[in-house]
Amino acid sequence: MMMSIISAGARMSKSENFWDKKAEGYAKSPVSDEAAYQRKLTETQSFFEPDMQVLEFGCGTGTTAIHHAPHVRHIDALDISANMLSIARRKASEAGVNNITFTRSTLTEFKADAQSTDAVLALNVIHLLPDWRANIQEVARILKPGGIVVSSTVCLGQSYLRFIKLIAPLGKMLGLMPDIVILTETELTSEITRAGFEVERQWHHGKDGISVFVIARKPHALPN
């Protein structure tokens, strides 16, 4: 047990260090597919209501949370990188956005109350989590009945890029790569539905369509 705790801590430390080093460059880099990004924003906001409580994990430098903030009551935005969050707080302040709380945490460490959240955003993060299945189950736990999860996930399982798994351990050891999970679109959506969600939107974007955008809803509780 002690060894597993130490290993998890070392893995988290490496991931934090990687993203801390990338923060400034990440903040300055342009969106790779502006049309797809705008479509994702629009579709997500079509599900929002003004009184919603939203949680985003893996929020990065906060750009998406800042776009969504005017459409909801409050957003808890989580990331493991202190440098990413520092940039996010500055950007929110400059934009005059004051209904986002930025917290250095993973989703599972944050321990939101059960059925406390109206929407969860998991954007470009699931494929970076070795425990991605546990994170989907945690999303299901914290969402209210009728709540939505919005995800954008790189699915390399059917792409020639899946062979990156052969060099990923060395790349991570050298601090050149983060954790990367090789999964297929079917594996992703099967896990989402296994957690009890009903997929309402699903489409591809990015090079060779390897990024999958999904909006899924947690069903309303059945009447007694």
PDB file of N, CA, C and O in Angstrom, residues 185-195:
ATOM      1  N   GLU A 185     -12.585   5.237 -29.590  1.00  0.00           N
ATOM      2  CA  GLU A 185     -13.851   5.932 -29.396  1.00  0.00           C
ATOM      3  C   GLU A 185     -14.882   4.999 -28.764  1.00  0.00           C
ATOM      4  O   GLU A 185     -15.646   5.404 -27.876  1.00  0.00           O
ATOM      5  N   THR A 186     -14.883   3.745 -29.199  1.00  0.00           N
ATOM      6  CA  THR A 186     -15.828   2.777 -28.641  1.00  0.00           C
ATOM      7  C   THR A 186     -15.576   2.553 -27.163  1.00  0.00           C
ATOM      8  O   THR A 186     -16.523   2.476 -26.359  1.00  0.00           O
ATOM      9  N   GLU A 187     -14.315   2.437 -26.774  1.00  0.00           N
ATOM     10  CA  GLU A 187     -13.997   2.263 -25.361  1.00  0.00           C
ATOM     11  C   GLU A 187     -14.473   3.459 -24.545  1.00  0.00           C
ATOM     12  O   GLU A 187     -15.019   3.306 -23.444  1.00  0.00           O
ATOM     13  N   LEU A 188     -14.264   4.655 -25.085  1.00  0.00           N
ATOM     14  CA  LEU A 188     -14.683   5.869 -24.383  1.00  0.00           C
ATOM     15  C   LEU A 188     -16.197   5.910 -24.202  1.00  0.00           C
ATOM     16  O   LEU A 188     -16.694   6.072 -23.080  1.00  0.00           O
ATOM     17  N   THR A 189     -16.931   5.759 -25.295  1.00  0.00           N
ATOM     18  CA  THR A 189     -18.382   5.882 -25.200  1.00  0.00           C
ATOM     19  C   THR A 189     -18.995   4.718 -24.423  1.00  0.00           C
ATOM     20  O   THR A 189     -20.000   4.897 -23.726  1.00  0.00           O
ATOM     21  N   SER A 190     -18.389   3.541 -24.507  1.00  0.00           N
ATOM     22  CA  SER A 190     -18.888   2.408 -23.732  1.00  0.00           C
ATOM     23  C   SER A 190     -18.753   2.667 -22.243  1.00  0.00           C
ATOM     24  O   SER A 190     -19.651   2.339 -21.455  1.00  0.00           O
ATOM     25  N   GLU A 191     -17.640   3.274 -21.847  1.00  0.00           N
ATOM     26  CA  GLU A 191     -17.448   3.581 -20.425  1.00  0.00           C
ATOM     27  C   GLU A 191     -18.417   4.668 -19.973  1.00  0.00           C
ATOM     28  O   GLU A 191     -18.930   4.626 -18.845  1.00  0.00           O
ATOM     29  N   ILE A 192     -18.667   5.640 -20.841  1.00  0.00           N
ATOM     30  CA  ILE A 192     -19.621   6.696 -20.507  1.00  0.00           C
ATOM     31  C   ILE A 192     -21.013   6.114 -20.310  1.00  0.00           C
ATOM     32  O   ILE A 192     -21.708   6.441 -19.336  1.00  0.00           O
ATOM     33  N   THR A 193     -21.438   5.238 -21.198  1.00  0.00           N
ATOM     34  CA  THR A 193     -22.762   4.637 -21.054  1.00  0.00           C
ATOM     35  C   THR A 193     -22.799   3.648 -19.893  1.00  0.00           C
ATOM     36  O   THR A 193     -23.822   3.536 -19.208  1.00  0.00           O
ATOM     37  N   ARG A 194     -21.705   2.953 -19.646  1.00  0.00           N
ATOM     38  CA  ARG A 194     -21.661   2.017 -18.510  1.00  0.00           C
ATOM     39  C   ARG A 194     -21.821   2.757 -17.189  1.00  0.00           C
ATOM     40  O   ARG A 194     -22.352   2.207 -16.211  1.00  0.00           O
ATOM     41  N   ALA A 195     -21.363   4.028 -17.156  1.00  0.00           N
ATOM     42  CA  ALA A 195     -21.509   4.841 -15.950  1.00  0.00           C
ATOM     43  C   ALA A 195     -22.933   5.371 -15.794  1.00  0.00           C
ATOM     44  O   ALA A 195     -23.228   6.063 -14.814  1.00  0.00           O
TER      45      ALA A 195
END
